[in-house]
mmCIF file of C-alpha atoms in Angstrom:
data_model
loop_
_atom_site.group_PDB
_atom_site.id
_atom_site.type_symbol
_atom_site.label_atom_id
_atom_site.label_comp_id
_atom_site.label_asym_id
_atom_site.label_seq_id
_atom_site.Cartn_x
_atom_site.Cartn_y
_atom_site.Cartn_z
ATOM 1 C CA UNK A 252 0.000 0.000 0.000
ATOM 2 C CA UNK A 253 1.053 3.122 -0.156
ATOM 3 C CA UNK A 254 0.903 6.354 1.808
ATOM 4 C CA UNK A 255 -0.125 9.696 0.165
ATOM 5 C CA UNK A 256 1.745 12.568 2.034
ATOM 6 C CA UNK A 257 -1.046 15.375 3.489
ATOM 7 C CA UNK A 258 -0.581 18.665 2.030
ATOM 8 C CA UNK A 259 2.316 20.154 3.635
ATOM 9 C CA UNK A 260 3.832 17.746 4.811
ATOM 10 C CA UNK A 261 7.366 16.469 4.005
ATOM 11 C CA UNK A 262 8.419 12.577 3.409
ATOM 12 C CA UNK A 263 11.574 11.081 2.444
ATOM 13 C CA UNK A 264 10.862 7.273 2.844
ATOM 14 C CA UNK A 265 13.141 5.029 1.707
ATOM 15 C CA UNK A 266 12.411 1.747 -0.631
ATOM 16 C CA UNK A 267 12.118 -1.257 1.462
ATOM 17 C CA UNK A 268 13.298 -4.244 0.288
ATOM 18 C CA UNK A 269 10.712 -7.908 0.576
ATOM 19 C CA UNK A 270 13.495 -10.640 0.472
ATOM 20 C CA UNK A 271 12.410 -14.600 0.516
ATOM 21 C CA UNK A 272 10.112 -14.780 3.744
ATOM 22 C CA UNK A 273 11.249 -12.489 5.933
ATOM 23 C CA UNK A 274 10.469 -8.308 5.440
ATOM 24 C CA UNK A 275 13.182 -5.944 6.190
ATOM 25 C CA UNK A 276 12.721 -2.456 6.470
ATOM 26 C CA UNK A 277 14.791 0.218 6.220
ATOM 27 C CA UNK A 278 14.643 3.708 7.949
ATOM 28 C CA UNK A 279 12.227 6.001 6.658
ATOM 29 C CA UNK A 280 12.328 9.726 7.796
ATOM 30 C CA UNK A 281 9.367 11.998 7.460
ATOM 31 C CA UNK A 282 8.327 14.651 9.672
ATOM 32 C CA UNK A 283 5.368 14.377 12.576
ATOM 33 C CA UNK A 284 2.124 15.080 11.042
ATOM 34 C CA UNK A 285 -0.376 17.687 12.935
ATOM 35 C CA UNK A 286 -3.289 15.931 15.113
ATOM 36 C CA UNK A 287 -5.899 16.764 12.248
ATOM 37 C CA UNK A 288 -8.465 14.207 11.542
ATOM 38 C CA UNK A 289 -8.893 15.367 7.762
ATOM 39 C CA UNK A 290 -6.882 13.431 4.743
ATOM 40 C CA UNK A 291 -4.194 10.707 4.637
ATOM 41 C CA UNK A 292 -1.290 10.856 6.516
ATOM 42 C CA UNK A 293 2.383 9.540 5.256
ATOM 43 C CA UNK A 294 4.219 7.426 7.558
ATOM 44 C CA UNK A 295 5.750 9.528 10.028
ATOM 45 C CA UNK A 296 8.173 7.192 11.280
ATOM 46 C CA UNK A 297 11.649 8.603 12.600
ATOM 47 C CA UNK A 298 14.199 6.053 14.012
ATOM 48 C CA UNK A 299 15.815 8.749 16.101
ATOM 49 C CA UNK A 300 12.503 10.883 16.163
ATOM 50 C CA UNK A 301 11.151 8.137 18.237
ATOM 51 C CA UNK A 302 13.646 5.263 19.493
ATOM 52 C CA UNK A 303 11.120 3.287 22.528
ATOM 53 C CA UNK A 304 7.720 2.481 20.153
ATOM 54 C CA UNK A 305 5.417 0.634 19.350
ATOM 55 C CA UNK A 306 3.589 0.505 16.062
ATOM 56 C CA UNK A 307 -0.160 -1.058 16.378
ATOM 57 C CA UNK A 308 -1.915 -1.733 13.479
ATOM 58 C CA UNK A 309 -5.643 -3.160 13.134
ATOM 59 C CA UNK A 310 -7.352 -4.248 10.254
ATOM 60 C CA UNK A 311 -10.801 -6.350 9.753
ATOM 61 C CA UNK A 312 -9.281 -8.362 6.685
ATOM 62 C CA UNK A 313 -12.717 -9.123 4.516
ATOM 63 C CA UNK A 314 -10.833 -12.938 4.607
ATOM 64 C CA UNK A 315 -13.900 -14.915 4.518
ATOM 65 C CA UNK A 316 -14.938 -16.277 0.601
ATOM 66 C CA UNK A 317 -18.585 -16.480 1.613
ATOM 67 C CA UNK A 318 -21.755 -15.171 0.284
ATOM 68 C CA UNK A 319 -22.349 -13.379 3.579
ATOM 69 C CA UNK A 320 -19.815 -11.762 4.640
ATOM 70 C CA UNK A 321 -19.763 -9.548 1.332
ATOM 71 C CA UNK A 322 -16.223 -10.028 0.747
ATOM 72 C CA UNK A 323 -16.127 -10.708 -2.805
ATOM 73 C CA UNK A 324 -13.848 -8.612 -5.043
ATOM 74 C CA UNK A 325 -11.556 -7.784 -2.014
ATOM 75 C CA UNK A 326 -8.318 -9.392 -3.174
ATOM 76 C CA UNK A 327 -6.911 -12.906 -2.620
ATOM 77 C CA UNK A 328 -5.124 -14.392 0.351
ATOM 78 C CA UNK A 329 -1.589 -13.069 -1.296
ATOM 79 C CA UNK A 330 -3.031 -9.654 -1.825
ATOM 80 C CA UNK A 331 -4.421 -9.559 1.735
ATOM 81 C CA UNK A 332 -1.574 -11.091 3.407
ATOM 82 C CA UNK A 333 0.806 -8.634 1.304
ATOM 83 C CA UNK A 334 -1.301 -5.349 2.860
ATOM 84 C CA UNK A 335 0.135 -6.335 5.909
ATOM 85 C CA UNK A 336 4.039 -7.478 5.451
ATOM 86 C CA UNK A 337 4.088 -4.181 3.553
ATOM 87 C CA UNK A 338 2.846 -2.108 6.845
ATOM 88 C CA UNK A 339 5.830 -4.270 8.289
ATOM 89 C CA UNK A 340 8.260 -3.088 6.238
ATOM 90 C CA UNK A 341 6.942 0.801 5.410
ATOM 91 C CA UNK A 342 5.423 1.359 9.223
ATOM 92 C CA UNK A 343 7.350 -0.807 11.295
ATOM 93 C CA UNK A 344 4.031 -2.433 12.598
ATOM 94 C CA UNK A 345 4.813 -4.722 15.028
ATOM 95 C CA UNK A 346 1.840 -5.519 16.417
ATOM 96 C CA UNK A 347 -1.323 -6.345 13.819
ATOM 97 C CA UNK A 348 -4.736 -6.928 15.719
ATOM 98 C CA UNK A 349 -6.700 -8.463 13.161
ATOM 99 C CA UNK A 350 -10.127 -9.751 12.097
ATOM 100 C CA UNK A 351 -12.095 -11.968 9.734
ATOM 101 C CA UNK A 352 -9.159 -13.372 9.394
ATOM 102 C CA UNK A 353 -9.396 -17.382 7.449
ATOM 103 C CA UNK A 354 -7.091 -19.862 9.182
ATOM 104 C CA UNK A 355 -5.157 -20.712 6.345
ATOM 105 C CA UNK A 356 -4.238 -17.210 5.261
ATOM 106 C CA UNK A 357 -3.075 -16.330 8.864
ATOM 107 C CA UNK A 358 -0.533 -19.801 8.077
ATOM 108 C CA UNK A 359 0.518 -17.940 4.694
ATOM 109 C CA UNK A 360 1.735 -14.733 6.740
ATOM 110 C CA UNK A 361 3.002 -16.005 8.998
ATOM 111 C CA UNK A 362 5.256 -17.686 6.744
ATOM 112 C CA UNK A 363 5.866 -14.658 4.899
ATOM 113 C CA UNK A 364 6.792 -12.670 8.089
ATOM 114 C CA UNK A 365 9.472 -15.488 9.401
ATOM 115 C CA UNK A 366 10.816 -16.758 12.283
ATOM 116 C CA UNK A 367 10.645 -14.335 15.332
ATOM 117 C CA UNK A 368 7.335 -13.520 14.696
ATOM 118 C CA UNK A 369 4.343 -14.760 17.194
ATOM 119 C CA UNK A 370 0.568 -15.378 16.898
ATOM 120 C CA UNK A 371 -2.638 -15.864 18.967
ATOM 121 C CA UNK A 372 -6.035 -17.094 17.072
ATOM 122 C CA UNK A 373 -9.454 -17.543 18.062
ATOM 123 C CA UNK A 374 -12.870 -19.078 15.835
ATOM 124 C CA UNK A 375 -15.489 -17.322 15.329
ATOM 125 C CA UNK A 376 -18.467 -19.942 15.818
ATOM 126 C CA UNK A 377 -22.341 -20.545 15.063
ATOM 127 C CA UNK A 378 -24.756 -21.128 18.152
ATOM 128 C CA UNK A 379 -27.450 -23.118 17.068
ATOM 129 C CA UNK A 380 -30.983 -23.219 17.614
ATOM 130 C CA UNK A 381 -30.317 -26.493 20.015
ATOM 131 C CA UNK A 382 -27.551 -25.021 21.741
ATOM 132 C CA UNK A 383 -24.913 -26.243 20.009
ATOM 133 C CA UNK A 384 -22.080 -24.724 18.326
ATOM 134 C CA UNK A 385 -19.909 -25.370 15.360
ATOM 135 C CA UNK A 386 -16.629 -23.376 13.910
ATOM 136 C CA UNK A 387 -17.670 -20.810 11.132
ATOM 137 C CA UNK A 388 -15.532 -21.750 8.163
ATOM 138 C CA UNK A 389 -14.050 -19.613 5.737
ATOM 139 C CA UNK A 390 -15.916 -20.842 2.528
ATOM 140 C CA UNK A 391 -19.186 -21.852 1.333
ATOM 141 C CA UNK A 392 -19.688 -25.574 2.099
ATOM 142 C CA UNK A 393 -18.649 -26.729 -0.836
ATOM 143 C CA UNK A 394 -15.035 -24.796 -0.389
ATOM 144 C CA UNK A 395 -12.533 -23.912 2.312
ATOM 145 C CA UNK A 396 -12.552 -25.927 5.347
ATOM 146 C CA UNK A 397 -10.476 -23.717 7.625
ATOM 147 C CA UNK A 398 -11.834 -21.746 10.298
ATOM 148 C CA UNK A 399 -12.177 -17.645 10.349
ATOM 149 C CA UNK A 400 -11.571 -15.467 13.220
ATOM 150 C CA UNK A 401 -9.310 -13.301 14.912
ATOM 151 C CA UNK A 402 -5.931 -13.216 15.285
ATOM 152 C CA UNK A 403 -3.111 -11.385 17.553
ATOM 153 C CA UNK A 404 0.375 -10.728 15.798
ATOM 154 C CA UNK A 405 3.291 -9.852 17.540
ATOM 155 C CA UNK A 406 6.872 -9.938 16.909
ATOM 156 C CA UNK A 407 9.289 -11.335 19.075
ATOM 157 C CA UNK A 408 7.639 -13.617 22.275
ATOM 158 C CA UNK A 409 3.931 -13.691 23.453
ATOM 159 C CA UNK A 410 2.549 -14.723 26.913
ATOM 160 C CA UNK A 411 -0.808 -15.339 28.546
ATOM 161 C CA UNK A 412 -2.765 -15.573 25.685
ATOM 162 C CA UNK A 413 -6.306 -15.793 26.575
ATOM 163 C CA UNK A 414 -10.186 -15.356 25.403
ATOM 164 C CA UNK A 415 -12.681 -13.490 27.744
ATOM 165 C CA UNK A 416 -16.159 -14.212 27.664
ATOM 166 C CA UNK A 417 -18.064 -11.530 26.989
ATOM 167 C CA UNK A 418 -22.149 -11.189 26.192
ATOM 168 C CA UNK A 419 -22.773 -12.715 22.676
ATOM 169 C CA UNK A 420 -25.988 -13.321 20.966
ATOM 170 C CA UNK A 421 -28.662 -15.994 21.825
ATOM 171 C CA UNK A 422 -28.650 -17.359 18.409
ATOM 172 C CA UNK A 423 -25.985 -16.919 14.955
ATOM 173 C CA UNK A 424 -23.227 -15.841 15.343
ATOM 174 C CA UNK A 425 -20.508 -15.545 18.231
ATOM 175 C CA UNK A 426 -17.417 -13.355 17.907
ATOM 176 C CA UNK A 427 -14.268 -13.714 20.238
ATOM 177 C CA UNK A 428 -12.344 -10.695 22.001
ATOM 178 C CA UNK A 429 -8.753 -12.213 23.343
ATOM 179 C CA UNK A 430 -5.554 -10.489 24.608
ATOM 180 C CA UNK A 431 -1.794 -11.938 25.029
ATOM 181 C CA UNK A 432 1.119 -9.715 25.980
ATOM 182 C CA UNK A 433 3.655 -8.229 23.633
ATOM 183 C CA UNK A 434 6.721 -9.250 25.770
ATOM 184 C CA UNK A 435 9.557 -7.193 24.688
ATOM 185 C CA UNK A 436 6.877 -4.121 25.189
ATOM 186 C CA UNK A 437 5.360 -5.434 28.407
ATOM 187 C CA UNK A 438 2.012 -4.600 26.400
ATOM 188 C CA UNK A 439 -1.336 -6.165 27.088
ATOM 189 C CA UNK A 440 -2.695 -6.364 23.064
ATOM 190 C CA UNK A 441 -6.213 -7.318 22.372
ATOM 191 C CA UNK A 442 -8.371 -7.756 19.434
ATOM 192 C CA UNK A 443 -12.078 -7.039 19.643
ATOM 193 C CA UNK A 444 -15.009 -7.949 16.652
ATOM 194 C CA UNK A 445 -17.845 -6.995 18.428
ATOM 195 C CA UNK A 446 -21.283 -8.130 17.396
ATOM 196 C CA UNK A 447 -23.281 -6.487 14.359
ATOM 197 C CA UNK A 448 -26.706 -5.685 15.524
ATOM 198 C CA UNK A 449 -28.956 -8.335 13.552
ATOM 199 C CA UNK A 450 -26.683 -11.423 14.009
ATOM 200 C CA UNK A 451 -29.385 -13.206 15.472
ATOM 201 C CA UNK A 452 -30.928 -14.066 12.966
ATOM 202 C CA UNK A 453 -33.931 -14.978 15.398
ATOM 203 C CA UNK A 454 -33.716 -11.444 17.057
ATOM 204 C CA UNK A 455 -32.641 -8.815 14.261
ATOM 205 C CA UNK A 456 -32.897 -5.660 16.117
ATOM 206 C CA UNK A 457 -31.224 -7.232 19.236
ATOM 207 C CA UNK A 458 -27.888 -5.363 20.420
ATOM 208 C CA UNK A 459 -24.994 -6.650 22.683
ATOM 209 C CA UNK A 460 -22.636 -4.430 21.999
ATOM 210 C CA UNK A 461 -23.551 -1.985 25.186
ATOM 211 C CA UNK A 462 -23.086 -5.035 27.462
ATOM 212 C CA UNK A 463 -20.194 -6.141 25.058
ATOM 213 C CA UNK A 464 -17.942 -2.814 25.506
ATOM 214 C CA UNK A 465 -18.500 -2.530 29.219
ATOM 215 C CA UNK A 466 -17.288 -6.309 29.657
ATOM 216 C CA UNK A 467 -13.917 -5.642 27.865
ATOM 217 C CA UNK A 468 -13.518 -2.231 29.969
ATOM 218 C CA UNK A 469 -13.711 -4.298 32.831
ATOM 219 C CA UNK A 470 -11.208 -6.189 31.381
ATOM 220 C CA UNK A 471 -8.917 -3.745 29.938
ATOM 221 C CA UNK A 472 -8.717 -1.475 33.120
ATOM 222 C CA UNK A 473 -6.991 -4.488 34.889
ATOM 223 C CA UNK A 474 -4.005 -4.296 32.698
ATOM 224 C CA UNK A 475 -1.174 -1.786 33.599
ATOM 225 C CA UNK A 476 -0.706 -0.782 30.110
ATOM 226 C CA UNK A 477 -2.453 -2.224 27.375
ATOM 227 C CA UNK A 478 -3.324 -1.320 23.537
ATOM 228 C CA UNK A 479 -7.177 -2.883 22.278
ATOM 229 C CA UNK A 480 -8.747 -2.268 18.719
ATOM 230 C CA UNK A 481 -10.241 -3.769 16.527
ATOM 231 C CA UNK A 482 -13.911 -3.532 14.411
ATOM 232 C CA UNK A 483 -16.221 -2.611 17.141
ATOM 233 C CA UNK A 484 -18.974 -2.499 14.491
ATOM 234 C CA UNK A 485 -20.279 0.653 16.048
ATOM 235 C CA UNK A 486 -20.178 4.780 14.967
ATOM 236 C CA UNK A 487 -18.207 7.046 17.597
ATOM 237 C CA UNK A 488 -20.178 7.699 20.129
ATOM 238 C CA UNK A 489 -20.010 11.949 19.030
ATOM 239 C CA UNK A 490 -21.085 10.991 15.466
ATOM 240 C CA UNK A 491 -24.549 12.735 15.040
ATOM 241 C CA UNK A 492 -25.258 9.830 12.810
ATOM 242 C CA UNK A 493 -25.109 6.756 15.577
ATOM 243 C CA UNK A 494 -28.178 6.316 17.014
ATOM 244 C CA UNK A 495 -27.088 4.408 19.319
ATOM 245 C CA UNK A 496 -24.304 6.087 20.798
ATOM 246 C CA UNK A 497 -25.620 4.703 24.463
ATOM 247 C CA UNK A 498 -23.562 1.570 23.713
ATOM 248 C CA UNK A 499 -20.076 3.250 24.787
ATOM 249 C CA UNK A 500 -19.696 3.254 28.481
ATOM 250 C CA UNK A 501 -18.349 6.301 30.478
ATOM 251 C CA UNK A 502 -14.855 5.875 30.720
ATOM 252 C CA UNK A 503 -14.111 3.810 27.884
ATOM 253 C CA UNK A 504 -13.828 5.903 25.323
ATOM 254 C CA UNK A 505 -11.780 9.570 26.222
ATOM 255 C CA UNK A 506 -13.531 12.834 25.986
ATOM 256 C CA UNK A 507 -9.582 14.160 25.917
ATOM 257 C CA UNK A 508 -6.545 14.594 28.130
ATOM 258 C CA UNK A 509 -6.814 14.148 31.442
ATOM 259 C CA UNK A 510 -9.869 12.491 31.359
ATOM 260 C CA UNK A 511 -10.654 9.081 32.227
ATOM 261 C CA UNK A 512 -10.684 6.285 29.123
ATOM 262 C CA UNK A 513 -8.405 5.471 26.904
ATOM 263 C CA UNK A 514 -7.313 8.070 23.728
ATOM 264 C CA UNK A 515 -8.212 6.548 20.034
ATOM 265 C CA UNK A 516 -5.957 6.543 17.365
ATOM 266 C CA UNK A 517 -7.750 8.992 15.384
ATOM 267 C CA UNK A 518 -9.073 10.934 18.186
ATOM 268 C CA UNK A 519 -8.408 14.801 17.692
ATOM 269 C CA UNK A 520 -8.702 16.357 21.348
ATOM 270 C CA UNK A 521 -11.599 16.265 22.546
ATOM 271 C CA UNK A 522 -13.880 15.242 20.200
ATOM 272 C CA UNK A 523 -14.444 11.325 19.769
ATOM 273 C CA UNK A 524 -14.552 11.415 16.158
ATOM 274 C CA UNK A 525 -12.264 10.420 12.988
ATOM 275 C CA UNK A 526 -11.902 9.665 9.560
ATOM 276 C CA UNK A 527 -14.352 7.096 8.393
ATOM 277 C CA UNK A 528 -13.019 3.281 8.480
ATOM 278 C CA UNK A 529 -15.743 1.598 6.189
ATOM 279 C CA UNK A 530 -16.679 1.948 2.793
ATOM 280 C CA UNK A 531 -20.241 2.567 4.339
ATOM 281 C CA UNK A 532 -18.778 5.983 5.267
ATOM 282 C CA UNK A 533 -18.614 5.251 8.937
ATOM 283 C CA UNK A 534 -15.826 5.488 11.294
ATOM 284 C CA UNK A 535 -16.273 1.675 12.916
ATOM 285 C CA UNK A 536 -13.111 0.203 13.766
ATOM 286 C CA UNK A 537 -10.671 1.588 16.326
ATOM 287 C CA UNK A 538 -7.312 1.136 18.849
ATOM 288 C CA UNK A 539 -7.115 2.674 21.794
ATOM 289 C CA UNK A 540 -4.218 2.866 24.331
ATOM 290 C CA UNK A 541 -3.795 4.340 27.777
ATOM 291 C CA UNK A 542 0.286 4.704 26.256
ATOM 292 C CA UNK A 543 1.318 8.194 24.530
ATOM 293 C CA UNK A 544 0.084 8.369 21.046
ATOM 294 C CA UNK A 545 2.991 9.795 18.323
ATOM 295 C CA UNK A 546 0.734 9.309 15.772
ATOM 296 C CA UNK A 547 -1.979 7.846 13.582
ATOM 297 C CA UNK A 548 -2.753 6.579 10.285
ATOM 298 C CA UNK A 549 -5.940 5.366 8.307
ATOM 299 C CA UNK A 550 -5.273 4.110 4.881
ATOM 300 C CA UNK A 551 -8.638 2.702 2.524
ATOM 301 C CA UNK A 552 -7.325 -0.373 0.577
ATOM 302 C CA UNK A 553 -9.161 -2.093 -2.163
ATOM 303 C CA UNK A 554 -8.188 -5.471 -0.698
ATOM 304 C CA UNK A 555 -11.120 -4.945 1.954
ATOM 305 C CA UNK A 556 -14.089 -3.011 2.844
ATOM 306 C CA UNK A 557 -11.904 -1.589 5.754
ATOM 307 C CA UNK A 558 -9.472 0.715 5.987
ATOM 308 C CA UNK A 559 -6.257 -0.464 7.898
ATOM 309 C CA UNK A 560 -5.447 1.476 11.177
ATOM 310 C CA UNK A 561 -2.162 2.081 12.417
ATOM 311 C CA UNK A 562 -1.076 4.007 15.464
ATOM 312 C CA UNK A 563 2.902 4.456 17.288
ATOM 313 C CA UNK A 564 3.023 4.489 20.757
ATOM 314 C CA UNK A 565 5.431 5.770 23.251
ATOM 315 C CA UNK A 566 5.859 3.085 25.215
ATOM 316 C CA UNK A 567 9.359 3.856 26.383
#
């Protein structure tokens, strides 16, 4: 992918070379954007502008090759699997929170990344009518086999990788949120898909998300630091387009500094806004950090119907 420079501002990025398996990047200098929520930003990565960081990217990869998850068009596993080694190499992303991801394309970057590189993976899965459940697969039943979901990529070590349960639909479809720590950060990371309203498909207008955000505050205010995104399939809660903007809990998402929550990525002050996410128009997937934000990027890519998030953190 590549990174349009905003209007005034500088970039000198240099080529990165994609060698084999492995993705090395070299330094790429560009100057610190403002805090404006308008536009596309370069990369404003500095070595020496900022040495202790750590670069969080999330992304809701359209992986799944089935009729409902409207995903058609959006690139193939290579394509897909390529928008992320090349946020490797031209952002220095080393952490990539990541959803709708199919089991078998997670294998194929993973590969592509190399060794030193760590993941986490949970199934998204179908509850039943009768109370049972069974793994949601990544292709119509007459193609892929492997399982979709989300996934937690980190380079260097993980530890205390873990799913929490959290309020999911009585019927259809059940998403996982999970964490693991980033050990040569000392970062909790966690990945969130929270549930569309009408995934039960015996209670259409039915809504967890309200009871779904509050359970992974709970969760998230336990951790000393920690960095959580993801597609929380829900407008900011300042939008005057969500009707439903009830569904945040106080003190989840910041109203600005020195106020309790956690900043977004492409939070400007105080305003819980940002650039929109989803080809719908709508700002729906976020990270948020209780760490120093240096800066954030949003990026559309034709390779899904999300735009890929990625924010640096002082974590020094």
């Amino acid at each position: 992918m590549i990174h349009r420079a905003r209007k005034g501002t500088t970039v000198l990025a240099t080529l990165v070379a994609l060698g084999g398996l492995g993705v090395s990047a070299l330094a790429v200098a560009a100057t610190q954007p403002s805090s404006s929520a308008g536009g596309e930003d370069a990369m404003p990565y500095a070595i020496d502008v900022f040495p202790r960081t750590l670069q969080v990217m999330s992304w809701n990869m359209c992986g799944p090759q089935r009729a409902a998850y409207h995903c058609e068009g959006t690139g193939t596993p290579e394509e897909k699997t390529d928008v992320v080694t090349a946020q490797v190499a031209t952002g220095r992303v080393e952490v990539a929170l990541l959803q709708e991801v199919c089991e078998n394309d997670l294998a194929l970057l993973m590969s592509k990344l190399g060794p030193g590189w760590s993941k986490t993976f949970e199934g998204y899965q179908w509850l039943n009518d009768d109370g049972t459940k069974t793994n949601t697969r990544c292709g119509e039943d007459t193609g892929r086999a492997d399982r979709v979901g989300t996934a937690i990529v980190v380079k260097g070590q993980v530890s205390e990788a873990r799913s929490y349960p959290t309020t999911q639909p009585a019927a259809g479809q059940q998403t996982p949120f999970h964490c693991t720590t980033a050990s040569a950060w000392g970062v909790r990371v966690c990945t969130v898909h929270a549930t569309r309203v009408g995934a039960n498909p015996n209670d259409p207008t039915a809504d967890s998300r309200g009871a779904q955000f509050a359970e992974i505050k709970s969760v998230v205010d336990t951790f000393p630091r920690t960095v959580f995104g993801g597609d929380f399939n829900s407008r900011s809660p300042d939008d005057p387009k969500n009707t439903a903007a009830a569904v945040w809990p106080a003190g989840l998402y910041s109203t600005g500094p020195g106020t309790p929550g956690y900043q977004e990525c492409d939070q400007t002050g105080a305003s819980r806004t940002g650039r929109p996410t989803h080809t719908s128009g709508a700002k729906i997937d976020y990270i948020f950090s209780d760490q120093t934000r240096n800066w954030c990027i949003v990026t559309p890519t034709t390779k899904s119907d999300h735009s890929v998030l990625v924010e640096s953190l002082d974590v020094g």
